mmCIF file with all atom_site columns, C-alpha atoms in Angstrom:
data_model
loop_
_atom_site.group_PDB
_atom_site.id
_atom_site.type_symbol
_atom_site.label_atom_id
_atom_site.label_alt_id
_atom_site.label_comp_id
_atom_site.label_asym_id
_atom_site.label_entity_id
_atom_site.label_seq_id
_atom_site.pdbx_PDB_ins_code
_atom_site.Cartn_x
_atom_site.Cartn_y
_atom_site.Cartn_z
_atom_site.occupancy
_atom_site.B_iso_or_equiv
_atom_site.pdbx_formal_charge
_atom_site.auth_seq_id
_atom_site.auth_comp_id
_atom_site.auth_asym_id
_atom_site.auth_atom_id
_atom_site.pdbx_PDB_model_num
ATOM 1   C CA . GLN V 1 1   ? -1.128  -18.867 10.420  1.00 80.00 ? 1   GLN V CA 1
ATOM 2   C CA . ALA V 1 2   ? -1.374  -18.577 14.198  1.00 89.00 ? 2   ALA V CA 1
ATOM 3   C CA . MET V 1 3   ? 2.349   -17.832 14.416  1.00 91.00 ? 3   MET V CA 1
ATOM 4   C CA . ALA V 1 4   ? 2.077   -15.014 11.849  1.00 90.00 ? 4   ALA V CA 1
ATOM 5   C CA . LYS V 1 5   ? -0.690  -13.371 13.905  1.00 93.00 ? 5   LYS V CA 1
ATOM 6   C CA . GLY V 1 6   ? 1.212   -13.910 17.154  1.00 95.00 ? 6   GLY V CA 1
ATOM 7   C CA . LEU V 1 7   ? 4.373   -12.445 15.668  1.00 96.00 ? 7   LEU V CA 1
ATOM 8   C CA . ARG V 1 8   ? 2.496   -9.349  14.491  1.00 96.00 ? 8   ARG V CA 1
ATOM 9   C CA . ARG V 1 9   ? 1.068   -8.880  17.979  1.00 96.00 ? 9   ARG V CA 1
ATOM 10  C CA . LEU V 1 10  ? 4.446   -9.438  19.650  1.00 96.00 ? 10  LEU V CA 1
ATOM 11  C CA . ILE V 1 11  ? 6.186   -6.873  17.432  1.00 97.00 ? 11  ILE V CA 1
ATOM 12  C CA . LEU V 1 12  ? 3.464   -4.243  18.021  1.00 96.00 ? 12  LEU V CA 1
ATOM 13  C CA . LEU V 1 13  ? 3.805   -4.774  21.795  1.00 96.00 ? 13  LEU V CA 1
ATOM 14  C CA . ASN V 1 14  ? 7.544   -4.074  21.516  1.00 96.00 ? 14  ASN V CA 1
ATOM 15  C CA . ILE V 1 15  ? 7.571   -0.905  19.388  1.00 96.00 ? 15  ILE V CA 1
ATOM 16  C CA . PRO V 1 16  ? 5.995   2.550   19.868  1.00 94.00 ? 16  PRO V CA 1
ATOM 17  C CA . SER V 1 17  ? 2.517   2.931   18.339  1.00 92.00 ? 17  SER V CA 1
ATOM 18  C CA . PRO V 1 18  ? 2.451   5.190   15.246  1.00 92.00 ? 18  PRO V CA 1
ATOM 19  C CA . LEU V 1 19  ? -1.076  6.437   16.127  1.00 88.00 ? 19  LEU V CA 1
ATOM 20  C CA . LYS V 1 20  ? -0.019  9.929   17.267  1.00 87.00 ? 20  LYS V CA 1
ATOM 21  C CA . PHE V 1 21  ? 2.277   10.293  14.231  1.00 88.00 ? 21  PHE V CA 1
ATOM 22  C CA . LEU V 1 22  ? -0.629  9.361   11.956  1.00 87.00 ? 22  LEU V CA 1
ATOM 23  C CA . GLN V 1 23  ? -3.068  11.762  13.586  1.00 84.00 ? 23  GLN V CA 1
ATOM 24  C CA . ALA V 1 24  ? -0.522  14.571  13.165  1.00 86.00 ? 24  ALA V CA 1
ATOM 25  C CA . LYS V 1 25  ? 0.549   13.755  9.602   1.00 87.00 ? 25  LYS V CA 1
ATOM 26  C CA . LEU V 1 26  ? -2.649  12.635  7.858   1.00 87.00 ? 26  LEU V CA 1
ATOM 27  C CA . PRO V 1 27  ? -3.882  15.330  5.467   1.00 85.00 ? 27  PRO V CA 1
ATOM 28  C CA . ASN V 1 28  ? -7.212  16.901  6.499   1.00 83.00 ? 28  ASN V CA 1
ATOM 29  C CA . LYS V 1 29  ? -8.968  15.374  3.481   1.00 79.00 ? 29  LYS V CA 1
ATOM 30  C CA . ALA V 1 30  ? -7.841  11.906  4.548   1.00 82.00 ? 30  ALA V CA 1
ATOM 31  C CA . LYS V 1 31  ? -8.922  12.557  8.161   1.00 81.00 ? 31  LYS V CA 1
ATOM 32  C CA . LEU V 1 32  ? -12.355 13.601  6.913   1.00 76.00 ? 32  LEU V CA 1
ATOM 33  C CA . GLY V 1 33  ? -12.579 10.585  4.620   1.00 82.00 ? 33  GLY V CA 1
ATOM 34  C CA . LEU V 1 34  ? -11.824 8.253   7.499   1.00 81.00 ? 34  LEU V CA 1
ATOM 35  C CA . TYR V 1 35  ? -14.967 9.571   9.210   1.00 79.00 ? 35  TYR V CA 1
ATOM 36  C CA . PHE V 1 36  ? -16.901 7.770   6.459   1.00 84.00 ? 36  PHE V CA 1
ATOM 37  C CA . ASN V 1 37  ? -15.768 4.636   8.297   1.00 86.00 ? 37  ASN V CA 1
ATOM 38  C CA . PRO V 1 38  ? -19.043 2.875   9.176   1.00 81.00 ? 38  PRO V CA 1
ATOM 39  C CA . PHE V 1 39  ? -17.423 0.351   11.537  1.00 81.00 ? 39  PHE V CA 1
ATOM 40  C CA . GLY V 1 40  ? -16.571 2.242   14.710  1.00 80.00 ? 40  GLY V CA 1
ATOM 41  C CA . SER V 1 41  ? -14.064 4.921   15.638  1.00 85.00 ? 41  SER V CA 1
ATOM 42  C CA . VAL V 1 42  ? -11.334 6.374   13.441  1.00 87.00 ? 42  VAL V CA 1
ATOM 43  C CA . THR V 1 43  ? -8.838  4.973   15.988  1.00 87.00 ? 43  THR V CA 1
ATOM 44  C CA . ASP V 1 44  ? -10.183 1.445   15.340  1.00 90.00 ? 44  ASP V CA 1
ATOM 45  C CA . LEU V 1 45  ? -9.765  2.005   11.622  1.00 91.00 ? 45  LEU V CA 1
ATOM 46  C CA . LEU V 1 46  ? -6.204  3.333   12.015  1.00 91.00 ? 46  LEU V CA 1
ATOM 47  C CA . ASN V 1 47  ? -5.378  0.321   14.206  1.00 93.00 ? 47  ASN V CA 1
ATOM 48  C CA . ASP V 1 48  ? -6.611  -1.906  11.351  1.00 95.00 ? 48  ASP V CA 1
ATOM 49  C CA . CYS V 1 49  ? -4.198  0.001   9.048   1.00 94.00 ? 49  CYS V CA 1
ATOM 50  C CA . ILE V 1 50  ? -1.364  -0.527  11.565  1.00 96.00 ? 50  ILE V CA 1
ATOM 51  C CA . GLN V 1 51  ? -2.068  -4.290  11.770  1.00 96.00 ? 51  GLN V CA 1
ATOM 52  C CA . ALA V 1 52  ? -2.191  -4.595  7.969   1.00 97.00 ? 52  ALA V CA 1
ATOM 53  C CA . ALA V 1 53  ? 1.006   -2.583  7.430   1.00 97.00 ? 53  ALA V CA 1
ATOM 54  C CA . THR V 1 54  ? 2.843   -4.617  10.098  1.00 97.00 ? 54  THR V CA 1
ATOM 55  C CA . GLN V 1 55  ? 1.729   -7.855  8.451   1.00 96.00 ? 55  GLN V CA 1
ATOM 56  C CA . ASP V 1 56  ? 2.925   -6.570  5.061   1.00 96.00 ? 56  ASP V CA 1
ATOM 57  C CA . LEU V 1 57  ? 6.343   -5.520  6.423   1.00 96.00 ? 57  LEU V CA 1
ATOM 58  C CA . ILE V 1 58  ? 6.824   -8.901  8.155   1.00 96.00 ? 58  ILE V CA 1
ATOM 59  C CA . GLU V 1 59  ? 6.013   -10.702 4.881   1.00 94.00 ? 59  GLU V CA 1
ATOM 60  C CA . GLN V 1 60  ? 8.612   -8.559  3.078   1.00 93.00 ? 60  GLN V CA 1
ATOM 61  C CA . GLN V 1 61  ? 11.246  -10.156 5.332   1.00 90.00 ? 61  GLN V CA 1
ATOM 62  C CA . GLY V 1 62  ? 10.587  -13.618 3.892   1.00 90.00 ? 62  GLY V CA 1
ATOM 63  C CA . ASP V 1 63  ? 10.441  -16.578 6.296   1.00 91.00 ? 63  ASP V CA 1
ATOM 64  C CA . LEU V 1 64  ? 9.014   -15.958 9.775   1.00 92.00 ? 64  LEU V CA 1
ATOM 65  C CA . PRO V 1 65  ? 11.768  -15.456 12.383  1.00 93.00 ? 65  PRO V CA 1
ATOM 66  C CA . ARG V 1 66  ? 12.437  -18.494 14.599  1.00 93.00 ? 66  ARG V CA 1
ATOM 67  C CA . THR V 1 67  ? 15.396  -17.211 16.638  1.00 94.00 ? 67  THR V CA 1
ATOM 68  C CA . GLU V 1 68  ? 15.822  -14.220 18.956  1.00 95.00 ? 68  GLU V CA 1
ATOM 69  C CA . ALA V 1 69  ? 18.297  -12.562 16.562  1.00 96.00 ? 69  ALA V CA 1
ATOM 70  C CA . ASP V 1 70  ? 15.939  -12.969 13.576  1.00 95.00 ? 70  ASP V CA 1
ATOM 71  C CA . PHE V 1 71  ? 13.033  -11.624 15.630  1.00 96.00 ? 71  PHE V CA 1
ATOM 72  C CA . LYS V 1 72  ? 15.073  -8.539  16.610  1.00 96.00 ? 72  LYS V CA 1
ATOM 73  C CA . ARG V 1 73  ? 16.013  -7.902  12.956  1.00 96.00 ? 73  ARG V CA 1
ATOM 74  C CA . CYS V 1 74  ? 12.372  -8.204  11.890  1.00 96.00 ? 74  CYS V CA 1
ATOM 75  C CA . LYS V 1 75  ? 11.178  -5.976  14.763  1.00 97.00 ? 75  LYS V CA 1
ATOM 76  C CA . ASP V 1 76  ? 13.766  -3.278  13.963  1.00 97.00 ? 76  ASP V CA 1
ATOM 77  C CA . PHE V 1 77  ? 12.766  -3.310  10.282  1.00 97.00 ? 77  PHE V CA 1
ATOM 78  C CA . VAL V 1 78  ? 9.070   -2.902  11.169  1.00 97.00 ? 78  VAL V CA 1
ATOM 79  C CA . ARG V 1 79  ? 9.866   -0.130  13.671  1.00 96.00 ? 79  ARG V CA 1
ATOM 80  C CA . ALA V 1 80  ? 11.837  1.823   11.047  1.00 96.00 ? 80  ALA V CA 1
ATOM 81  C CA . GLU V 1 81  ? 9.294   1.485   8.227   1.00 96.00 ? 81  GLU V CA 1
ATOM 82  C CA . LEU V 1 82  ? 5.909   1.289   9.961   1.00 96.00 ? 82  LEU V CA 1
ATOM 83  C CA . ALA V 1 83  ? 4.926   4.957   10.341  1.00 94.00 ? 83  ALA V CA 1
ATOM 84  C CA . ASP V 1 84  ? 5.483   5.859   6.671   1.00 94.00 ? 84  ASP V CA 1
ATOM 85  C CA . CYS V 1 85  ? 3.951   2.585   5.498   1.00 95.00 ? 85  CYS V CA 1
ATOM 86  C CA . VAL V 1 86  ? 0.763   3.153   7.547   1.00 95.00 ? 86  VAL V CA 1
ATOM 87  C CA . LEU V 1 87  ? 0.503   6.786   6.426   1.00 93.00 ? 87  LEU V CA 1
ATOM 88  C CA . GLN V 1 88  ? 0.553   5.784   2.734   1.00 94.00 ? 88  GLN V CA 1
ATOM 89  C CA . LEU V 1 89  ? -1.955  2.989   3.422   1.00 95.00 ? 89  LEU V CA 1
ATOM 90  C CA . ALA V 1 90  ? -4.348  5.278   5.344   1.00 93.00 ? 90  ALA V CA 1
ATOM 91  C CA . ILE V 1 91  ? -4.451  7.719   2.399   1.00 92.00 ? 91  ILE V CA 1
ATOM 92  C CA . VAL V 1 92  ? -5.523  4.903   0.036   1.00 94.00 ? 92  VAL V CA 1
ATOM 93  C CA . VAL V 1 93  ? -8.016  3.610   2.632   1.00 95.00 ? 93  VAL V CA 1
ATOM 94  C CA . GLU V 1 94  ? -9.538  7.118   2.743   1.00 93.00 ? 94  GLU V CA 1
ATOM 95  C CA . GLU V 1 95  ? -10.201 6.914   -1.008  1.00 94.00 ? 95  GLU V CA 1
ATOM 96  C CA . VAL V 1 96  ? -11.727 3.437   -0.615  1.00 95.00 ? 96  VAL V CA 1
ATOM 97  C CA . LEU V 1 97  ? -14.067 4.586   2.176   1.00 94.00 ? 97  LEU V CA 1
ATOM 98  C CA . ARG V 1 98  ? -15.085 7.709   0.243   1.00 93.00 ? 98  ARG V CA 1
ATOM 99  C CA . LEU V 1 99  ? -15.956 5.604   -2.829  1.00 95.00 ? 99  LEU V CA 1
ATOM 100 C CA . SER V 1 100 ? -17.849 3.109   -0.663  1.00 95.00 ? 100 SER V CA 1
ATOM 101 C CA . HIS V 1 101 ? -19.780 5.945   0.998   1.00 93.00 ? 101 HIS V CA 1
ATOM 102 C CA . GLU V 1 102 ? -20.737 7.425   -2.401  1.00 94.00 ? 102 GLU V CA 1
ATOM 103 C CA . LEU V 1 103 ? -21.896 4.026   -3.686  1.00 95.00 ? 103 LEU V CA 1
ATOM 104 C CA . ASN V 1 104 ? -24.023 3.372   -0.599  1.00 93.00 ? 104 ASN V CA 1
ATOM 105 C CA . LYS V 1 105 ? -25.677 6.790   -1.066  1.00 92.00 ? 105 LYS V CA 1
ATOM 106 C CA . GLN V 1 106 ? -26.481 5.893   -4.691  1.00 92.00 ? 106 GLN V CA 1
ATOM 107 C CA . LEU V 1 107 ? -28.086 2.616   -3.597  1.00 92.00 ? 107 LEU V CA 1
ATOM 108 C CA . LYS V 1 108 ? -30.508 4.288   -1.184  1.00 90.00 ? 108 LYS V CA 1
ATOM 109 C CA . GLY V 1 109 ? -34.095 5.292   -1.944  1.00 82.00 ? 109 GLY V CA 1
ATOM 110 C CA . ASN V 1 110 ? -36.707 3.993   -4.353  1.00 83.00 ? 110 ASN V CA 1
ATOM 111 C CA . MET V 1 111 ? -35.690 2.340   -7.603  1.00 82.00 ? 111 MET V CA 1
ATOM 112 C CA . PRO V 1 112 ? -37.428 0.868   -10.656 1.00 86.00 ? 112 PRO V CA 1
ATOM 113 C CA . LEU V 1 113 ? -38.427 -2.795  -10.350 1.00 87.00 ? 113 LEU V CA 1
ATOM 114 C CA . ALA V 1 114 ? -36.072 -3.759  -13.201 1.00 87.00 ? 114 ALA V CA 1
ATOM 115 C CA . LEU V 1 115 ? -33.030 -2.627  -11.160 1.00 92.00 ? 115 LEU V CA 1
ATOM 116 C CA . ILE V 1 116 ? -33.851 -4.246  -7.792  1.00 92.00 ? 116 ILE V CA 1
ATOM 117 C CA . GLN V 1 117 ? -32.018 -7.543  -8.453  1.00 93.00 ? 117 GLN V CA 1
ATOM 118 C CA . SER V 1 118 ? -28.846 -5.798  -9.658  1.00 94.00 ? 118 SER V CA 1
ATOM 119 C CA . HIS V 1 119 ? -28.913 -3.330  -6.749  1.00 95.00 ? 119 HIS V CA 1
ATOM 120 C CA . GLY V 1 120 ? -29.205 -6.263  -4.315  1.00 94.00 ? 120 GLY V CA 1
ATOM 121 C CA . ASP V 1 121 ? -26.191 -7.918  -5.946  1.00 96.00 ? 121 ASP V CA 1
ATOM 122 C CA . ILE V 1 122 ? -24.172 -4.676  -5.739  1.00 96.00 ? 122 ILE V CA 1
ATOM 123 C CA . LYS V 1 123 ? -25.001 -4.220  -2.026  1.00 96.00 ? 123 LYS V CA 1
ATOM 124 C CA . LYS V 1 124 ? -23.934 -7.802  -1.314  1.00 96.00 ? 124 LYS V CA 1
ATOM 125 C CA . HIS V 1 125 ? -20.706 -7.260  -3.285  1.00 96.00 ? 125 HIS V CA 1
ATOM 126 C CA . LEU V 1 126 ? -19.941 -4.037  -1.375  1.00 96.00 ? 126 LEU V CA 1
ATOM 127 C CA . ASN V 1 127 ? -20.387 -5.856  1.956   1.00 95.00 ? 127 ASN V CA 1
ATOM 128 C CA . GLN V 1 128 ? -17.918 -8.528  0.798   1.00 95.00 ? 128 GLN V CA 1
ATOM 129 C CA . LEU V 1 129 ? -15.294 -5.863  0.072   1.00 96.00 ? 129 LEU V CA 1
ATOM 130 C CA . ILE V 1 130 ? -15.804 -3.362  2.912   1.00 96.00 ? 130 ILE V CA 1
ATOM 131 C CA . TYR V 1 131 ? -16.412 -4.601  6.475   1.00 94.00 ? 131 TYR V CA 1
ATOM 132 C CA . LYS V 1 132 ? -14.902 -4.142  9.918   1.00 93.00 ? 132 LYS V CA 1
ATOM 133 C CA . GLY V 1 133 ? -11.292 -5.376  9.737   1.00 94.00 ? 133 GLY V CA 1
ATOM 134 C CA . PHE V 1 134 ? -11.237 -5.539  5.912   1.00 96.00 ? 134 PHE V CA 1
ATOM 135 C CA . ILE V 1 135 ? -7.798  -3.876  5.649   1.00 96.00 ? 135 ILE V CA 1
ATOM 136 C CA . THR V 1 136 ? -5.901  -6.568  7.586   1.00 95.00 ? 136 THR V CA 1
ATOM 137 C CA . ALA V 1 137 ? -8.088  -9.387  6.245   1.00 94.00 ? 137 ALA V CA 1
ATOM 138 C CA . SER V 1 138 ? -7.525  -8.313  2.613   1.00 96.00 ? 138 SER V CA 1
ATOM 139 C CA . GLY V 1 139 ? -3.871  -7.332  3.076   1.00 95.00 ? 139 GLY V CA 1
ATOM 140 C CA . ALA V 1 140 ? -2.296  -3.893  2.655   1.00 96.00 ? 140 ALA V CA 1
ATOM 141 C CA . HIS V 1 141 ? -1.129  -4.781  -0.865  1.00 95.00 ? 141 HIS V CA 1
ATOM 142 C CA . ARG V 1 142 ? -4.746  -5.267  -2.021  1.00 96.00 ? 142 ARG V CA 1
ATOM 143 C CA . ILE V 1 143 ? -6.227  -1.928  -0.934  1.00 97.00 ? 143 ILE V CA 1
ATOM 144 C CA . THR V 1 144 ? -5.358  -0.186  -4.220  1.00 96.00 ? 144 THR V CA 1
ATOM 145 C CA . ASP V 1 145 ? -7.057  -3.074  -6.056  1.00 97.00 ? 145 ASP V CA 1
ATOM 146 C CA . ILE V 1 146 ? -10.148 -2.674  -3.857  1.00 98.00 ? 146 ILE V CA 1
ATOM 147 C CA . SER V 1 147 ? -10.275 0.995   -4.875  1.00 97.00 ? 147 SER V CA 1
ATOM 148 C CA . ARG V 1 148 ? -10.358 -0.146  -8.523  1.00 97.00 ? 148 ARG V CA 1
ATOM 149 C CA . TYR V 1 149 ? -13.078 -2.718  -7.760  1.00 98.00 ? 149 TYR V CA 1
ATOM 150 C CA . LEU V 1 150 ? -15.220 0.052   -6.230  1.00 98.00 ? 150 LEU V CA 1
ATOM 151 C CA . LYS V 1 151 ? -14.673 2.221   -9.310  1.00 97.00 ? 151 LYS V CA 1
ATOM 152 C CA . ALA V 1 152 ? -15.847 -0.766  -11.388 1.00 97.00 ? 152 ALA V CA 1
ATOM 153 C CA . ILE V 1 153 ? -19.036 -0.932  -9.268  1.00 98.00 ? 153 ILE V CA 1
ATOM 154 C CA . LYS V 1 154 ? -19.552 2.793   -9.895  1.00 97.00 ? 154 LYS V CA 1
ATOM 155 C CA . ARG V 1 155 ? -19.203 2.210   -13.645 1.00 97.00 ? 155 ARG V CA 1
ATOM 156 C CA . ARG V 1 156 ? -21.667 -0.702  -13.422 1.00 96.00 ? 156 ARG V CA 1
ATOM 157 C CA . LEU V 1 157 ? -24.210 1.540   -11.681 1.00 95.00 ? 157 LEU V CA 1
ATOM 158 C CA . GLU V 1 158 ? -23.822 4.186   -14.399 1.00 94.00 ? 158 GLU V CA 1
ATOM 159 C CA . LYS V 1 159 ? -24.526 1.649   -17.157 1.00 94.00 ? 159 LYS V CA 1
ATOM 160 C CA . LEU V 1 160 ? -27.279 -0.230  -15.297 1.00 94.00 ? 160 LEU V CA 1
ATOM 161 C CA . PRO V 1 161 ? -30.336 1.963   -16.158 1.00 93.00 ? 161 PRO V CA 1
ATOM 162 C CA . VAL V 1 162 ? -29.405 1.868   -19.872 1.00 93.00 ? 162 VAL V CA 1
ATOM 163 C CA . ASP V 1 163 ? -29.640 -1.941  -20.151 1.00 94.00 ? 163 ASP V CA 1
ATOM 164 C CA . PRO V 1 164 ? -30.747 -3.821  -16.991 1.00 94.00 ? 164 PRO V CA 1
ATOM 165 C CA . ASN V 1 165 ? -31.108 -7.101  -18.935 1.00 94.00 ? 165 ASN V CA 1
ATOM 166 C CA . GLN V 1 166 ? -27.473 -6.994  -20.033 1.00 95.00 ? 166 GLN V CA 1
ATOM 167 C CA . ASP V 1 167 ? -26.449 -6.437  -16.406 1.00 96.00 ? 167 ASP V CA 1
ATOM 168 C CA . ARG V 1 168 ? -28.473 -9.482  -15.314 1.00 95.00 ? 168 ARG V CA 1
ATOM 169 C CA . LEU V 1 169 ? -26.780 -11.676 -17.943 1.00 95.00 ? 169 LEU V CA 1
ATOM 170 C CA . LYS V 1 170 ? -23.365 -10.553 -16.709 1.00 96.00 ? 170 LYS V CA 1
ATOM 171 C CA . MET V 1 171 ? -24.451 -11.227 -13.131 1.00 96.00 ? 171 MET V CA 1
ATOM 172 C CA . ILE V 1 172 ? -25.324 -14.836 -14.085 1.00 96.00 ? 172 ILE V CA 1
ATOM 173 C CA . GLU V 1 173 ? -21.752 -15.287 -15.423 1.00 96.00 ? 173 GLU V CA 1
ATOM 174 C CA . ILE V 1 174 ? -20.297 -14.092 -12.098 1.00 96.00 ? 174 ILE V CA 1
ATOM 175 C CA . ASP V 1 175 ? -22.722 -16.286 -10.103 1.00 96.00 ? 175 ASP V CA 1
ATOM 176 C CA . LYS V 1 176 ? -21.646 -19.420 -12.023 1.00 96.00 ? 176 LYS V CA 1
ATOM 177 C CA . VAL V 1 177 ? -17.990 -18.870 -11.151 1.00 96.00 ? 177 VAL V CA 1
ATOM 178 C CA . THR V 1 178 ? -18.783 -17.874 -7.555  1.00 96.00 ? 178 THR V CA 1
ATOM 179 C CA . GLU V 1 179 ? -20.780 -21.076 -7.046  1.00 96.00 ? 179 GLU V CA 1
ATOM 180 C CA . LYS V 1 180 ? -17.832 -23.178 -8.254  1.00 95.00 ? 180 LYS V CA 1
ATOM 181 C CA . TYR V 1 181 ? -15.515 -21.203 -5.958  1.00 95.00 ? 181 TYR V CA 1
ATOM 182 C CA . GLN V 1 182 ? -17.763 -21.838 -2.910  1.00 94.00 ? 182 GLN V CA 1
ATOM 183 C CA . THR V 1 183 ? -17.873 -25.573 -3.705  1.00 94.00 ? 183 THR V CA 1
ATOM 184 C CA . ALA V 1 184 ? -14.073 -25.730 -4.081  1.00 92.00 ? 184 ALA V CA 1
ATOM 185 C CA . LEU V 1 185 ? -13.674 -23.869 -0.784  1.00 90.00 ? 185 LEU V CA 1
ATOM 186 C CA . VAL V 1 186 ? -15.842 -26.440 1.047   1.00 91.00 ? 186 VAL V CA 1
ATOM 187 C CA . ASN V 1 187 ? -13.946 -29.340 -0.562  1.00 90.00 ? 187 ASN V CA 1
ATOM 188 C CA . ALA V 1 188 ? -10.583 -27.863 0.475   1.00 88.00 ? 188 ALA V CA 1
ATOM 189 C CA . LYS V 1 189 ? -11.473 -26.950 4.066   1.00 83.00 ? 189 LYS V CA 1
ATOM 190 C CA . HIS V 1 190 ? -9.539  -29.884 5.603   1.00 84.00 ? 190 HIS V CA 1
ATOM 191 C CA . HIS V 1 191 ? -6.453  -29.326 3.440   1.00 85.00 ? 191 HIS V CA 1
ATOM 192 C CA . LEU V 1 192 ? -4.762  -26.063 4.428   1.00 80.00 ? 192 LEU V CA 1
ATOM 193 C CA . GLN V 1 193 ? -2.481  -25.747 1.403   1.00 81.00 ? 193 GLN V CA 1
ATOM 194 C CA . HIS V 1 194 ? -5.343  -26.331 -1.058  1.00 84.00 ? 194 HIS V CA 1
ATOM 195 C CA . LYS V 1 195 ? -7.591  -23.969 0.919   1.00 84.00 ? 195 LYS V CA 1
ATOM 196 C CA . GLN V 1 196 ? -5.029  -21.151 0.660   1.00 83.00 ? 196 GLN V CA 1
ATOM 197 C CA . GLN V 1 197 ? -4.740  -21.716 -3.103  1.00 87.00 ? 197 GLN V CA 1
ATOM 198 C CA . VAL V 1 198 ? -8.528  -21.767 -3.548  1.00 89.00 ? 198 VAL V CA 1
ATOM 199 C CA . GLU V 1 199 ? -8.895  -18.558 -1.492  1.00 88.00 ? 199 GLU V CA 1
ATOM 200 C CA . GLN V 1 200 ? -6.818  -16.723 -4.115  1.00 91.00 ? 200 GLN V CA 1
ATOM 201 C CA . VAL V 1 201 ? -9.680  -17.379 -6.562  1.00 94.00 ? 201 VAL V CA 1
ATOM 202 C CA . LYS V 1 202 ? -11.795 -14.854 -4.614  1.00 94.00 ? 202 LYS V CA 1
ATOM 203 C CA . TRP V 1 203 ? -9.525  -12.082 -5.929  1.00 96.00 ? 203 TRP V CA 1
ATOM 204 C CA . MET V 1 204 ? -9.500  -13.568 -9.438  1.00 96.00 ? 204 MET V CA 1
ATOM 205 C CA . ILE V 1 205 ? -13.309 -13.312 -9.411  1.00 97.00 ? 205 ILE V CA 1
ATOM 206 C CA . GLU V 1 206 ? -12.951 -9.620  -8.490  1.00 97.00 ? 206 GLU V CA 1
ATOM 207 C CA . GLU V 1 207 ? -10.755 -9.123  -11.566 1.00 97.00 ? 207 GLU V CA 1
ATOM 208 C CA . PHE V 1 208 ? -13.318 -11.052 -13.625 1.00 97.00 ? 208 PHE V CA 1
ATOM 209 C CA . ARG V 1 209 ? -16.020 -8.639  -12.386 1.00 97.00 ? 209 ARG V CA 1
ATOM 210 C CA . VAL V 1 210 ? -13.916 -5.711  -13.617 1.00 97.00 ? 210 VAL V CA 1
ATOM 211 C CA . SER V 1 211 ? -13.535 -7.336  -17.050 1.00 96.00 ? 211 SER V CA 1
ATOM 212 C CA . VAL V 1 212 ? -17.293 -7.976  -17.252 1.00 95.00 ? 212 VAL V CA 1
ATOM 213 C CA . PHE V 1 213 ? -18.725 -4.730  -15.838 1.00 96.00 ? 213 PHE V CA 1
ATOM 214 C CA . ALA V 1 214 ? -15.992 -2.104  -16.402 1.00 95.00 ? 214 ALA V CA 1
ATOM 215 C CA . GLN V 1 215 ? -13.532 -3.197  -19.088 1.00 91.00 ? 215 GLN V CA 1
ATOM 216 C CA . ASN V 1 216 ? -12.141 0.346   -19.454 1.00 92.00 ? 216 ASN V CA 1
ATOM 217 C CA . LEU V 1 217 ? -10.616 0.122   -15.937 1.00 93.00 ? 217 LEU V CA 1
ATOM 218 C CA . LYS V 1 218 ? -8.496  -2.877  -17.007 1.00 92.00 ? 218 LYS V CA 1
ATOM 219 C CA . THR V 1 219 ? -7.669  -5.952  -14.967 1.00 95.00 ? 219 THR V CA 1
ATOM 220 C CA . ALA V 1 220 ? -4.421  -6.623  -13.098 1.00 93.00 ? 220 ALA V CA 1
ATOM 221 C CA . TYR V 1 221 ? -3.776  -9.595  -15.446 1.00 91.00 ? 221 TYR V CA 1
ATOM 222 C CA . PRO V 1 222 ? -5.584  -11.325 -18.337 1.00 89.00 ? 222 PRO V CA 1
#
């Protein structure tokens, strides 16, 4: 894990930064959307996109390079593909941040007592999905999924006032699975391979949330 991070850093130190290219090429709508970023400057956010895209491109090469020749091949591949890869990623990130911004606006202000518990759960869920550094931490390949998870939250909020009790029952189902996941994570903390396998369950729970709260959006797998 440390080597993967070190390799990413080493490659980025040895190729030109795509920041200027991004600032010139990003559509205005995407630039505006990135200002919804609640975690610092747009430059910080774009750097998160660059880190995530670099990580994704390195993983596409298979095994991590362990010789100078392999490192050069990997570096040249990243250099050639990075700008376009980051541009596509930043456009999806813009949609994610816009959706997150809209959801946070909906959660503000007074609300009926019957909805407070569900609103608290939704806020907590949003914070688990969107946080400073979430693009690299989640992986570039997951950002489109995160957009779908946010749309599922939006659908949940639409249905919530109609039947708050039904929402609470669904929330209990998610909590049961989440509790088991947290226990498994603690049990696996000293065994790296098991820990990595257990961590994948986090994303399975996200798909489960979609199936429970927004079936019409469909899950990535059964």
